[in-house]
Backbone as JSON Lines, residues from 0, in Angstrom:
{"i":0,"aa":"X","n":[-0.67,-1.18,20.39],"ca":[0.4,-2.19,20.16],"c":[1.68,-2.09,20.37]}
{"i":1,"aa":"X","n":[2.3,-0.76,20.44],"ca":[3.38,-0.53,21.31],"c":[3.61,-0.86,22.46]}
{"i":2,"aa":"X","n":[2.41,0.23,23.09],"ca":[2.25,-0.07,24.5],"c":[2.76,-1.41,25.04]}
{"i":3,"aa":"X","n":[1.91,-2.39,24.5],"ca":[2.1,-4.0,24.88],"c":[3.21,-4.91,24.54]}
{"i":4,"aa":"X","n":[3.94,-4.09,23.18],"ca":[5.0,-4.81,22.68],"c":[6.04,-4.3,23.52]}
{"i":5,"aa":"X","n":[6.53,-2.88,23.91],"ca":[7.29,-2.21,24.84],"c":[7.16,-2.47,26.09]}
{"i":6,"aa":"X","n":[6.35,-2.89,26.66],"ca":[5.89,-3.06,28.14],"c":[6.33,-4.33,28.45]}
{"i":7,"aa":"X","n":[6.09,-5.58,27.1],"ca":[6.53,-6.9,27.69],"c":[8.42,-6.56,27.55]}
{"i":8,"aa":"X","n":[8.93,-5.91,26.79],"ca":[10.03,-5.75,26.66],"c":[10.6,-4.99,27.98]}
{"i":9,"aa":"X","n":[10.01,-3.79,28.3],"ca":[10.79,-3.4,29.99],"c":[10.32,-4.37,30.7]}
{"i":10,"aa":"X","n":[9.23,-5.23,30.83],"ca":[8.87,-6.4,31.99],"c":[10.4,-7.53,31.87]}
{"i":11,"aa":"X","n":[10.49,-7.72,31.01],"ca":[11.85,-8.51,30.79],"c":[12.86,-8.19,31.24]}
{"i":12,"aa":"X","n":[13.06,-6.58,30.84],"ca":[14.32,-6.08,31.33],"c":[14.41,-5.92,33.32]}
{"i":13,"aa":"X","n":[13.04,-5.84,33.47],"ca":[13.03,-5.81,34.94],"c":[13.38,-7.15,35.63]}
{"i":14,"aa":"X","n":[12.71,-8.09,34.85],"ca":[12.89,-9.32,35.28],"c":[14.44,-9.81,35.26]}
{"i":15,"aa":"X","n":[15.1,-9.58,34.51],"ca":[16.66,-9.76,34.16],"c":[17.25,-8.89,35.42]}
{"i":16,"aa":"X","n":[16.97,-7.67,35.69],"ca":[17.44,-7.09,37.0],"c":[16.86,-7.63,38.41]}
{"i":17,"aa":"X","n":[15.87,-8.15,38.49],"ca":[15.56,-8.94,39.61],"c":[16.43,-10.06,39.82]}
{"i":18,"aa":"X","n":[16.17,-11.16,38.76],"ca":[16.4,-12.31,38.86],"c":[17.87,-12.1,38.84]}
{"i":19,"aa":"X","n":[18.86,-11.53,38.52],"ca":[20.11,-11.47,38.57],"c":[20.53,-10.96,40.13]}
{"i":20,"aa":"X","n":[20.02,-10.37,40.92],"ca":[20.12,-9.61,41.98],"c":[19.91,-10.34,43.24]}
{"i":21,"aa":"X","n":[19.18,-11.36,43.01],"ca":[18.67,-11.97,44.29],"c":[19.67,-12.71,44.81]}
{"i":22,"aa":"X","n":[18.93,-13.64,45.85],"ca":[19.94,-14.54,46.82],"c":[20.57,-15.45,45.44]}
{"i":23,"aa":"X","n":[21.78,-15.53,45.69],"ca":[22.42,-16.63,44.7],"c":[23.05,-18.13,45.92]}
{"i":24,"aa":"X","n":[22.23,-18.98,46.12],"ca":[22.25,-20.16,46.94],"c":[22.77,-21.18,46.17]}
{"i":25,"aa":"X","n":[22.91,-21.05,44.63],"ca":[23.29,-22.56,43.84],"c":[24.64,-22.35,43.92]}
{"i":26,"aa":"X","n":[25.54,-23.2,43.49],"ca":[26.89,-23.26,43.4],"c":[27.05,-23.07,41.82]}
{"i":27,"aa":"X","n":[27.93,-21.67,41.83],"ca":[28.24,-21.07,40.65],"c":[29.32,-21.89,39.69]}
{"i":28,"aa":"X","n":[29.13,-21.83,38.39],"ca":[29.79,-22.42,37.52],"c":[30.88,-21.65,37.38]}
{"i":29,"aa":"X","n":[31.86,-22.38,37.02],"ca":[33.43,-21.98,36.57],"c":[33.64,-20.61,35.73]}
{"i":30,"aa":"X","n":[34.44,-19.93,35.84],"ca":[34.59,-19.28,35.18],"c":[34.7,-19.3,33.57]}
{"i":31,"aa":"X","n":[35.45,-20.57,33.33],"ca":[35.47,-20.85,32.03],"c":[34.12,-21.26,31.36]}
{"i":32,"aa":"X","n":[33.61,-22.09,32.25],"ca":[32.05,-22.4,32.16],"c":[31.38,-21.17,31.47]}
{"i":33,"aa":"X","n":[31.49,-20.52,32.21],"ca":[30.87,-19.23,31.82],"c":[31.17,-18.36,30.8]}
{"i":34,"aa":"X","n":[32.5,-18.38,30.81],"ca":[33.08,-17.44,29.64],"c":[32.75,-18.34,28.31]}
{"i":35,"aa":"X","n":[32.88,-19.13,28.08],"ca":[32.62,-19.82,27.18],"c":[30.82,-19.83,26.63]}
{"i":36,"aa":"X","n":[30.0,-20.04,27.49],"ca":[28.53,-19.95,27.41],"c":[28.28,-18.2,26.81]}
{"i":37,"aa":"X","n":[29.04,-17.29,27.46],"ca":[28.87,-16.02,27.43],"c":[29.38,-16.06,25.57]}
{"i":38,"aa":"X","n":[30.44,-16.63,25.42],"ca":[30.89,-16.57,23.7],"c":[29.91,-16.95,22.91]}
{"i":39,"aa":"X","n":[29.49,-18.33,23.36],"ca":[28.4,-18.64,22.25],"c":[27.45,-18.18,22.29]}
{"i":40,"aa":"X","n":[26.97,-17.61,23.27],"ca":[25.05,-16.67,23.21],"c":[25.93,-15.23,22.42]}
{"i":41,"aa":"X","n":[27.08,-14.79,22.4],"ca":[27.32,-13.36,21.74],"c":[27.31,-13.62,20.39]}
{"i":42,"aa":"X","n":[28.01,-14.71,19.94],"ca":[27.66,-15.57,18.61],"c":[27.01,-15.75,18.3]}
{"i":43,"aa":"X","n":[25.43,-16.44,18.62],"ca":[24.49,-16.52,18.52],"c":[23.8,-15.26,18.04]}
{"i":44,"aa":"X","n":[24.09,-14.02,18.92],"ca":[23.39,-12.93,18.12],"c":[24.06,-12.66,17.3]}
{"i":45,"aa":"X","n":[24.99,-12.5,17.08],"ca":[25.59,-12.02,15.82],"c":[25.07,-12.5,14.76]}
{"i":46,"aa":"X","n":[25.32,-14.06,14.58],"ca":[24.55,-15.08,13.42],"c":[22.98,-14.69,13.11]}
{"i":47,"aa":"X","n":[22.12,-13.98,14.49],"ca":[20.95,-13.81,14.07],"c":[20.69,-12.62,13.61]}
{"i":48,"aa":"X","n":[21.81,-11.4,14.25],"ca":[21.66,-10.23,13.13],"c":[22.25,-10.22,11.93]}
{"i":49,"aa":"X","n":[22.77,-11.03,11.64],"ca":[23.2,-11.3,9.85],"c":[22.06,-11.76,9.35]}
{"i":50,"aa":"X","n":[21.04,-13.13,9.87],"ca":[20.03,-13.29,9.22],"c":[18.78,-12.44,9.12]}
{"i":51,"aa":"X","n":[18.82,-11.67,10.29],"ca":[17.76,-10.45,10.23],"c":[18.04,-9.19,9.0]}
{"i":52,"aa":"X","n":[19.4,-9.22,9.17],"ca":[19.72,-8.39,8.21],"c":[19.77,-8.57,6.7]}
{"i":53,"aa":"X","n":[20.04,-9.75,6.44],"ca":[19.45,-10.55,4.99],"c":[17.9,-10.32,4.81]}
{"i":54,"aa":"X","n":[17.12,-10.67,6.1],"ca":[15.63,-10.43,5.59],"c":[15.02,-9.04,5.45]}
{"i":55,"aa":"X","n":[15.78,-8.19,6.19],"ca":[15.47,-6.55,6.02],"c":[16.01,-6.11,4.2]}
{"i":56,"aa":"X","n":[17.23,-6.84,4.04],"ca":[17.54,-6.65,2.56],"c":[16.39,-7.39,1.59]}
{"i":57,"aa":"X","n":[15.9,-8.29,1.68],"ca":[15.2,-8.98,0.89],"c":[13.83,-8.95,0.76]}
{"i":58,"aa":"X","n":[13.22,-7.51,1.99],"ca":[12.12,-7.17,2.17],"c":[11.45,-6.65,1.0]}
{"i":59,"aa":"X","n":[10.2,-6.96,0.6],"ca":[9.67,-6.43,-0.69],"c":[8.24,-5.85,-0.13]}
{"i":60,"aa":"X","n":[8.0,-5.91,1.14],"ca":[6.24,-5.43,1.45],"c":[5.13,-6.69,1.46]}
{"i":61,"aa":"X","n":[5.91,-7.89,0.93],"ca":[5.16,-8.93,0.79],"c":[4.65,-9.66,2.49]}
{"i":62,"aa":"X","n":[3.51,-10.22,2.37],"ca":[3.22,-10.62,4.21],"c":[4.3,-12.22,4.48]}
{"i":63,"aa":"X","n":[5.37,-12.56,3.32],"ca":[6.03,-13.85,3.88],"c":[7.18,-13.08,4.23]}
{"i":64,"aa":"X","n":[7.69,-11.88,3.22],"ca":[8.84,-11.37,3.81],"c":[8.88,-10.69,5.31]}
{"i":65,"aa":"X","n":[7.53,-10.1,5.28],"ca":[7.27,-9.26,6.54],"c":[7.3,-10.53,7.8]}
{"i":66,"aa":"X","n":[6.75,-11.62,7.56],"ca":[6.67,-12.78,8.32],"c":[8.02,-13.23,8.64]}
{"i":67,"aa":"X","n":[8.89,-13.43,8.04],"ca":[10.34,-13.62,8.38],"c":[10.73,-12.86,9.02]}
{"i":68,"aa":"X","n":[10.93,-11.48,8.76],"ca":[11.89,-10.51,9.53],"c":[11.18,-10.46,10.92]}
{"i":69,"aa":"X","n":[9.77,-10.56,11.39],"ca":[9.31,-10.74,12.42],"c":[9.53,-11.98,13.15]}
{"i":70,"aa":"X","n":[9.91,-12.75,12.69],"ca":[10.59,-14.1,13.66],"c":[11.92,-13.61,13.71]}
{"i":71,"aa":"X","n":[12.61,-13.16,12.56],"ca":[14.09,-13.12,13.07],"c":[14.25,-12.0,14.37]}
{"i":72,"aa":"X","n":[13.11,-11.0,14.2],"ca":[13.44,-10.05,15.34],"c":[13.29,-10.53,16.4]}
{"i":73,"aa":"X","n":[11.92,-11.51,16.96],"ca":[12.04,-12.12,17.93],"c":[12.96,-12.98,18.37]}
{"i":74,"aa":"X","n":[13.68,-13.55,17.32],"ca":[14.47,-14.68,17.78],"c":[16.04,-13.71,18.43]}
{"i":75,"aa":"X","n":[16.49,-12.68,17.74],"ca":[17.45,-11.65,18.4],"c":[16.49,-11.33,19.81]}
{"i":76,"aa":"X","n":[15.45,-10.84,20.02],"ca":[14.9,-10.26,21.3],"c":[15.69,-11.5,22.37]}
{"i":77,"aa":"X","n":[15.26,-12.63,21.9],"ca":[15.19,-13.75,22.73],"c":[16.55,-14.21,23.37]}
{"i":78,"aa":"X","n":[17.35,-13.91,22.07],"ca":[19.01,-14.36,22.41],"c":[19.71,-13.24,23.05]}
{"i":79,"aa":"X","n":[19.51,-11.82,23.13],"ca":[19.86,-10.94,23.69],"c":[19.59,-10.9,25.2]}
{"i":80,"aa":"X","n":[18.44,-11.11,25.3],"ca":[17.86,-11.57,26.7],"c":[18.45,-12.39,27.29]}
{"i":81,"aa":"X","n":[19.04,-13.82,26.69],"ca":[20.03,-15.07,27.61],"c":[20.94,-14.48,27.41]}
{"i":82,"aa":"X","n":[21.75,-13.77,26.32],"ca":[23.17,-13.28,26.51],"c":[23.47,-12.19,27.68]}
{"i":83,"aa":"X","n":[22.46,-11.18,28.01],"ca":[22.1,-10.35,29.05],"c":[22.33,-10.89,30.12]}
{"i":84,"aa":"X","n":[21.4,-11.83,30.54],"ca":[21.35,-12.64,31.91],"c":[22.19,-13.27,32.29]}
{"i":85,"aa":"X","n":[23.14,-14.16,31.15],"ca":[24.16,-14.95,31.5],"c":[25.36,-13.91,31.75]}
{"i":86,"aa":"X","n":[25.49,-12.81,30.94],"ca":[26.75,-11.86,31.66],"c":[26.48,-11.22,33.0]}
{"i":87,"aa":"X","n":[25.27,-10.81,33.29],"ca":[24.79,-10.36,34.65],"c":[25.08,-11.71,35.85]}
{"i":88,"aa":"X","n":[25.12,-12.6,35.46],"ca":[25.46,-13.65,36.62],"c":[26.73,-14.21,36.29]}
{"i":89,"aa":"X","n":[28.01,-13.45,35.68],"ca":[28.95,-14.09,35.53],"c":[30.11,-13.62,36.31]}
{"i":90,"aa":"X","n":[30.92,-13.9,36.33],"ca":[32.14,-13.48,37.42],"c":[32.92,-12.36,36.61]}
{"i":91,"aa":"X","n":[33.78,-11.72,37.46],"ca":[34.89,-10.69,36.47],"c":[35.7,-11.72,35.85]}
{"i":92,"aa":"X","n":[36.05,-11.15,34.75],"ca":[37.03,-11.95,34.14],"c":[38.57,-11.47,34.33]}
{"i":93,"aa":"X","n":[39.25,-12.38,33.93],"ca":[40.95,-12.1,33.54],"c":[40.64,-11.41,32.43]}
{"i":94,"aa":"X","n":[42.35,-10.88,31.92],"ca":[42.71,-9.8,30.96],"c":[42.13,-10.87,29.65]}
{"i":95,"aa":"X","n":[42.62,-12.47,29.89],"ca":[42.27,-13.2,28.33],"c":[40.97,-13.52,28.26]}
{"i":96,"aa":"X","n":[40.11,-13.53,29.35],"ca":[38.66,-13.7,29.05],"c":[38.33,-12.27,28.54]}
{"i":97,"aa":"X","n":[38.38,-11.18,28.99],"ca":[38.05,-9.87,28.35],"c":[38.3,-9.76,26.77]}
{"i":98,"aa":"X","n":[39.69,-10.39,26.47],"ca":[39.73,-10.25,25.17],"c":[39.04,-11.17,24.33]}
{"i":99,"aa":"X","n":[38.74,-12.44,24.96],"ca":[38.18,-13.26,23.89],"c":[36.59,-12.61,23.8]}
{"i":100,"aa":"X","n":[36.02,-11.89,24.8],"ca":[34.87,-11.13,24.71],"c":[35.05,-10.27,23.7]}
{"i":101,"aa":"X","n":[35.77,-9.61,23.65],"ca":[36.25,-8.16,22.52],"c":[36.15,-8.94,21.16]}
{"i":102,"aa":"X","n":[36.84,-9.96,21.3],"ca":[36.47,-10.7,19.55],"c":[35.42,-10.83,19.33]}
{"i":103,"aa":"X","n":[34.86,-11.76,20.2],"ca":[33.43,-11.98,20.11],"c":[32.35,-10.93,19.6]}
{"i":104,"aa":"X","n":[32.79,-9.95,20.31],"ca":[31.8,-8.45,20.04],"c":[32.13,-7.74,18.49]}
{"i":105,"aa":"X","n":[33.27,-8.28,17.84],"ca":[33.9,-7.61,16.59],"c":[32.83,-8.61,15.37]}
{"i":106,"aa":"X","n":[32.27,-9.68,15.99],"ca":[31.61,-10.18,14.74],"c":[30.03,-10.06,15.0]}
{"i":107,"aa":"X","n":[29.19,-9.56,14.01],"ca":[29.91,-9.02,12.86],"c":[29.97,-7.55,12.36]}
{"i":108,"aa":"X","n":[30.63,-7.1,13.65],"ca":[31.1,-5.72,13.53],"c":[32.19,-4.97,12.73]}
{"i":109,"aa":"X","n":[33.05,-4.32,12.57],"ca":[32.5,-2.92,13.41],"c":[31.41,-2.24,12.51]}
{"i":110,"aa":"X","n":[31.19,-2.36,11.07],"ca":[30.26,-1.43,10.46],"c":[28.8,-2.14,10.33]}
{"i":111,"aa":"X","n":[28.62,-3.28,10.7],"ca":[27.4,-4.26,10.81],"c":[26.28,-3.45,11.14]}
{"i":112,"aa":"X","n":[26.26,-2.92,12.39],"ca":[24.85,-2.21,12.9],"c":[24.63,-0.89,12.05]}
{"i":113,"aa":"X","n":[25.44,-0.3,11.66],"ca":[25.41,0.87,10.91],"c":[24.43,0.41,9.47]}
{"i":114,"aa":"X","n":[25.15,-0.74,8.81],"ca":[24.32,-1.37,7.69],"c":[23.22,-1.61,8.12]}
{"i":115,"aa":"X","n":[22.86,-2.25,9.18],"ca":[21.74,-2.73,9.17],"c":[20.83,-1.75,9.51]}
{"i":116,"aa":"X","n":[20.87,-1.03,10.42],"ca":[20.02,0.54,10.77],"c":[19.86,1.37,9.4]}
{"i":117,"aa":"X","n":[20.71,1.49,8.95],"ca":[20.7,2.08,7.54],"c":[19.54,1.68,6.54]}
{"i":118,"aa":"X","n":[19.72,0.3,6.73],"ca":[18.66,-0.48,5.25],"c":[17.23,-0.45,6.19]}
{"i":119,"aa":"X","n":[17.13,-0.34,7.43],"ca":[15.99,-0.36,7.87],"c":[15.31,0.78,7.67]}
{"i":120,"aa":"X","n":[16.31,1.71,7.73],"ca":[15.51,3.2,7.84],"c":[15.42,3.54,6.01]}
{"i":121,"aa":"X","n":[15.98,2.78,5.26],"ca":[15.96,2.8,4.05],"c":[14.74,2.25,3.39]}
{"i":122,"aa":"X","n":[14.19,1.04,4.29],"ca":[13.08,0.45,4.22],"c":[11.68,0.81,4.67]}
{"i":123,"aa":"X","n":[11.79,2.16,5.09],"ca":[10.6,2.65,5.61],"c":[9.56,2.89,5.29]}
{"i":124,"aa":"X","n":[9.84,3.44,3.61],"ca":[8.41,3.69,2.71],"c":[7.72,2.37,2.69]}
{"i":125,"aa":"X","n":[8.79,1.37,2.39],"ca":[8.22,0.05,2.24],"c":[7.22,-0.55,3.2]}
{"i":126,"aa":"X","n":[7.74,-0.33,4.53],"ca":[7.25,-0.75,5.62],"c":[6.01,0.47,5.98]}
{"i":127,"aa":"X","n":[5.99,1.43,5.66],"ca":[4.76,2.34,6.03],"c":[3.66,1.92,4.88]}
{"i":128,"aa":"X","n":[3.97,1.42,3.6],"ca":[2.68,1.21,2.76],"c":[2.13,0.14,3.24]}
{"i":129,"aa":"X","n":[3.26,-1.24,3.89],"ca":[2.43,-2.11,4.41],"c":[1.64,-1.85,5.65]}
{"i":130,"aa":"X","n":[1.62,-0.86,6.21],"ca":[1.13,-0.71,7.5],"c":[1.84,-1.21,8.85]}
{"i":131,"aa":"X","n":[3.17,-1.42,8.31],"ca":[4.05,-1.94,9.42],"c":[5.01,-1.27,10.1]}
{"i":132,"aa":"X","n":[5.0,0.18,9.74],"ca":[5.7,0.91,10.35],"c":[5.6,1.23,11.81]}
{"i":133,"aa":"X","n":[4.6,0.97,12.51],"ca":[4.5,1.26,14.05],"c":[5.03,-0.24,14.61]}
{"i":134,"aa":"X","n":[5.35,-1.44,13.8],"ca":[5.5,-2.33,14.26],"c":[7.01,-2.31,14.66]}
{"i":135,"aa":"X","n":[7.51,-1.71,13.48],"ca":[8.91,-1.39,12.93],"c":[9.46,-0.56,14.51]}
{"i":136,"aa":"X","n":[8.77,0.08,14.68],"ca":[9.01,1.58,15.67],"c":[9.39,0.5,16.79]}
{"i":137,"aa":"X","n":[8.03,-0.35,17.15],"ca":[8.35,-1.11,18.72],"c":[9.16,-1.87,18.8]}
{"i":138,"aa":"X","n":[9.83,-2.68,17.93],"ca":[10.78,-3.63,17.66],"c":[12.19,-2.88,17.46]}
{"i":139,"aa":"X","n":[12.38,-1.76,17.03],"ca":[13.47,-0.77,17.15],"c":[13.78,-0.51,18.49]}
{"i":140,"aa":"X","n":[12.68,-0.07,19.21],"ca":[12.69,0.79,20.85],"c":[13.11,-0.75,21.78]}
{"i":141,"aa":"X","n":[12.42,-1.74,21.11],"ca":[13.2,-2.86,22.43],"c":[14.4,-3.04,21.61]}
{"i":142,"aa":"X","n":[14.49,-3.39,20.35],"ca":[16.39,-3.86,20.22],"c":[17.05,-2.96,20.69]}
{"i":143,"aa":"X","n":[16.7,-1.61,20.66],"ca":[17.75,-0.19,20.81],"c":[17.88,-0.75,22.81]}
{"i":144,"aa":"X","n":[16.75,-1.03,23.49],"ca":[16.94,-0.94,24.94],"c":[17.5,-2.21,25.21]}
{"i":145,"aa":"X","n":[17.65,-3.23,24.63],"ca":[18.49,-4.63,24.8],"c":[19.68,-4.62,24.4]}
{"i":146,"aa":"X","n":[20.06,-3.67,23.18],"ca":[21.4,-3.51,22.68],"c":[21.92,-2.22,23.39]}
{"i":147,"aa":"X","n":[21.61,-1.8,24.35],"ca":[22.09,-0.73,25.14],"c":[22.46,-2.12,26.55]}
{"i":148,"aa":"X","n":[21.47,-2.71,26.76],"ca":[22.09,-3.59,28.26],"c":[23.04,-4.45,28.25]}
{"i":149,"aa":"X","n":[22.98,-5.18,26.8],"ca":[24.18,-5.97,26.5],"c":[25.44,-5.28,27.26]}
{"i":150,"aa":"X","n":[26.24,-4.06,26.24],"ca":[27.01,-3.66,26.64],"c":[27.47,-3.18,28.07]}
{"i":151,"aa":"X","n":[26.41,-2.68,28.7],"ca":[26.49,-2.75,30.01],"c":[26.54,-3.92,31.05]}
{"i":152,"aa":"X","n":[26.0,-4.77,30.94],"ca":[26.54,-6.07,31.35],"c":[27.73,-6.24,31.16]}
{"i":153,"aa":"X","n":[28.16,-6.78,29.74],"ca":[29.53,-6.97,29.84],"c":[30.64,-5.95,30.07]}
{"i":154,"aa":"X","n":[30.4,-5.04,30.28],"ca":[31.4,-3.89,31.27],"c":[31.59,-4.48,32.28]}
{"i":155,"aa":"X","n":[30.46,-4.75,32.94],"ca":[30.91,-5.29,34.49],"c":[31.73,-6.16,34.75]}
{"i":156,"aa":"X","n":[32.14,-7.35,33.63],"ca":[32.84,-8.25,33.86],"c":[34.04,-8.42,32.93]}
{"i":157,"aa":"X","n":[34.58,-7.16,32.46],"ca":[35.22,-7.22,31.31],"c":[36.48,-6.21,32.27]}
{"i":158,"aa":"X","n":[37.9,-6.28,31.81],"ca":[38.85,-5.43,32.26],"c":[38.35,-4.25,31.8]}
{"i":159,"aa":"X","n":[39.01,-2.99,32.66],"ca":[38.48,-1.8,32.63],"c":[38.76,-1.15,30.95]}
{"i":160,"aa":"X","n":[39.96,-1.7,30.28],"ca":[40.43,-1.03,29.11],"c":[39.22,-1.25,28.26]}
{"i":161,"aa":"X","n":[38.77,-2.99,28.28],"ca":[37.88,-3.4,27.41],"c":[36.66,-3.06,27.79]}
{"i":162,"aa":"X","n":[36.3,-2.61,29.01],"ca":[35.02,-2.03,29.4],"c":[35.05,-0.56,28.66]}
{"i":163,"aa":"X","n":[35.86,-0.07,28.87],"ca":[35.86,1.37,28.08],"c":[35.61,1.47,26.54]}
{"i":164,"aa":"X","n":[35.98,0.42,26.02],"ca":[35.86,0.38,24.53],"c":[34.69,-0.18,24.2]}
{"i":165,"aa":"X","n":[34.09,-0.83,24.94],"ca":[32.61,-1.68,24.94],"c":[31.71,-0.56,24.9]}
{"i":166,"aa":"X","n":[31.57,0.44,25.81],"ca":[31.14,1.62,26.85],"c":[31.21,2.21,25.42]}
{"i":167,"aa":"X","n":[32.37,2.83,24.84],"ca":[32.53,3.58,23.25],"c":[31.46,2.78,22.14]}
{"i":168,"aa":"X","n":[31.56,1.76,22.18],"ca":[30.79,1.05,21.25],"c":[29.54,1.08,21.47]}
{"i":169,"aa":"X","n":[28.83,1.12,22.72],"ca":[27.3,1.25,23.37],"c":[26.83,2.53,22.57]}
{"i":170,"aa":"X","n":[27.78,3.38,22.9],"ca":[27.45,5.05,22.6],"c":[27.28,5.33,20.84]}
{"i":171,"aa":"X","n":[27.91,4.58,20.63],"ca":[28.0,4.58,18.83],"c":[26.71,3.92,18.39]}
{"i":172,"aa":"X","n":[26.33,2.43,19.22],"ca":[25.15,1.74,18.71],"c":[23.73,2.69,18.98]}
{"i":173,"aa":"X","n":[23.88,3.55,20.09],"ca":[23.03,4.22,20.97],"c":[22.49,5.31,19.76]}
{"i":174,"aa":"X","n":[23.48,6.18,19.14],"ca":[23.49,6.83,18.26],"c":[22.95,6.77,16.85]}
{"i":175,"aa":"X","n":[23.39,5.54,16.55],"ca":[22.57,4.92,15.17],"c":[21.39,4.46,15.56]}
{"i":176,"aa":"X","n":[20.62,3.91,16.59],"ca":[19.72,3.63,16.89],"c":[18.59,4.54,17.16]}
{"i":177,"aa":"X","n":[18.87,5.8,17.61],"ca":[18.51,7.23,17.69],"c":[18.25,7.7,16.26]}
{"i":178,"aa":"X","n":[18.85,7.34,15.33],"ca":[18.9,8.07,13.89],"c":[17.61,7.48,13.63]}
{"i":179,"aa":"X","n":[17.72,6.38,13.44],"ca":[16.93,4.95,13.06],"c":[15.28,5.51,13.54]}
{"i":180,"aa":"X","n":[15.2,5.32,14.97],"ca":[14.27,5.61,15.48],"c":[13.43,6.98,15.12]}
{"i":181,"aa":"X","n":[14.21,8.15,14.95],"ca":[13.58,9.57,14.54],"c":[13.02,9.23,13.26]}
{"i":182,"aa":"X","n":[13.4,8.4,12.53],"ca":[12.54,8.28,11.15],"c":[11.33,7.59,11.38]}
{"i":183,"aa":"X","n":[11.51,6.59,12.2],"ca":[10.37,6.06,12.21],"c":[8.98,7.09,13.23]}
{"i":184,"aa":"X","n":[9.74,7.47,14.13],"ca":[9.0,8.38,14.73],"c":[7.79,9.62,14.06]}
{"i":185,"aa":"X","n":[8.56,10.01,13.26],"ca":[8.37,10.74,11.97],"c":[7.27,10.74,11.4]}
């Protein structure tokens, strides 16, 4: 199960890399249009994460609450992938556009990811009891990968000072994921 799920996540990441490095023969959209799209997508991912966290919070081991979590996790994956692909093909932003990206990244941060992953870790006994621990490990690995890829894509289009802050946040998030992954790998 893990190999297939992680492989599909890996294939999606490879396709992002392949399709965004190819021959760009289409007319490029304006910077303003691209920035607006990225901001909308970042806000969508943030909203998805809030709903996902709420689903984790109410998880009681029932099949219904587990199905809701699975649906929300797949939604986050899709929207993260869409956001990464958009950022990968975006032109470099000026300082104003870069600051708008930074403001968008604050939602629902700064402590949200820590709270979410702590909650997932806290719910590990329930996931284990329902036989879902391996599934959670699989999607944690995929979300870790995508949550690592998005900041790297955004760093390429933001001004240096903002890119440095994004990199710092990426490292912080990676450490949080590593901690949660260790619980589910054990």
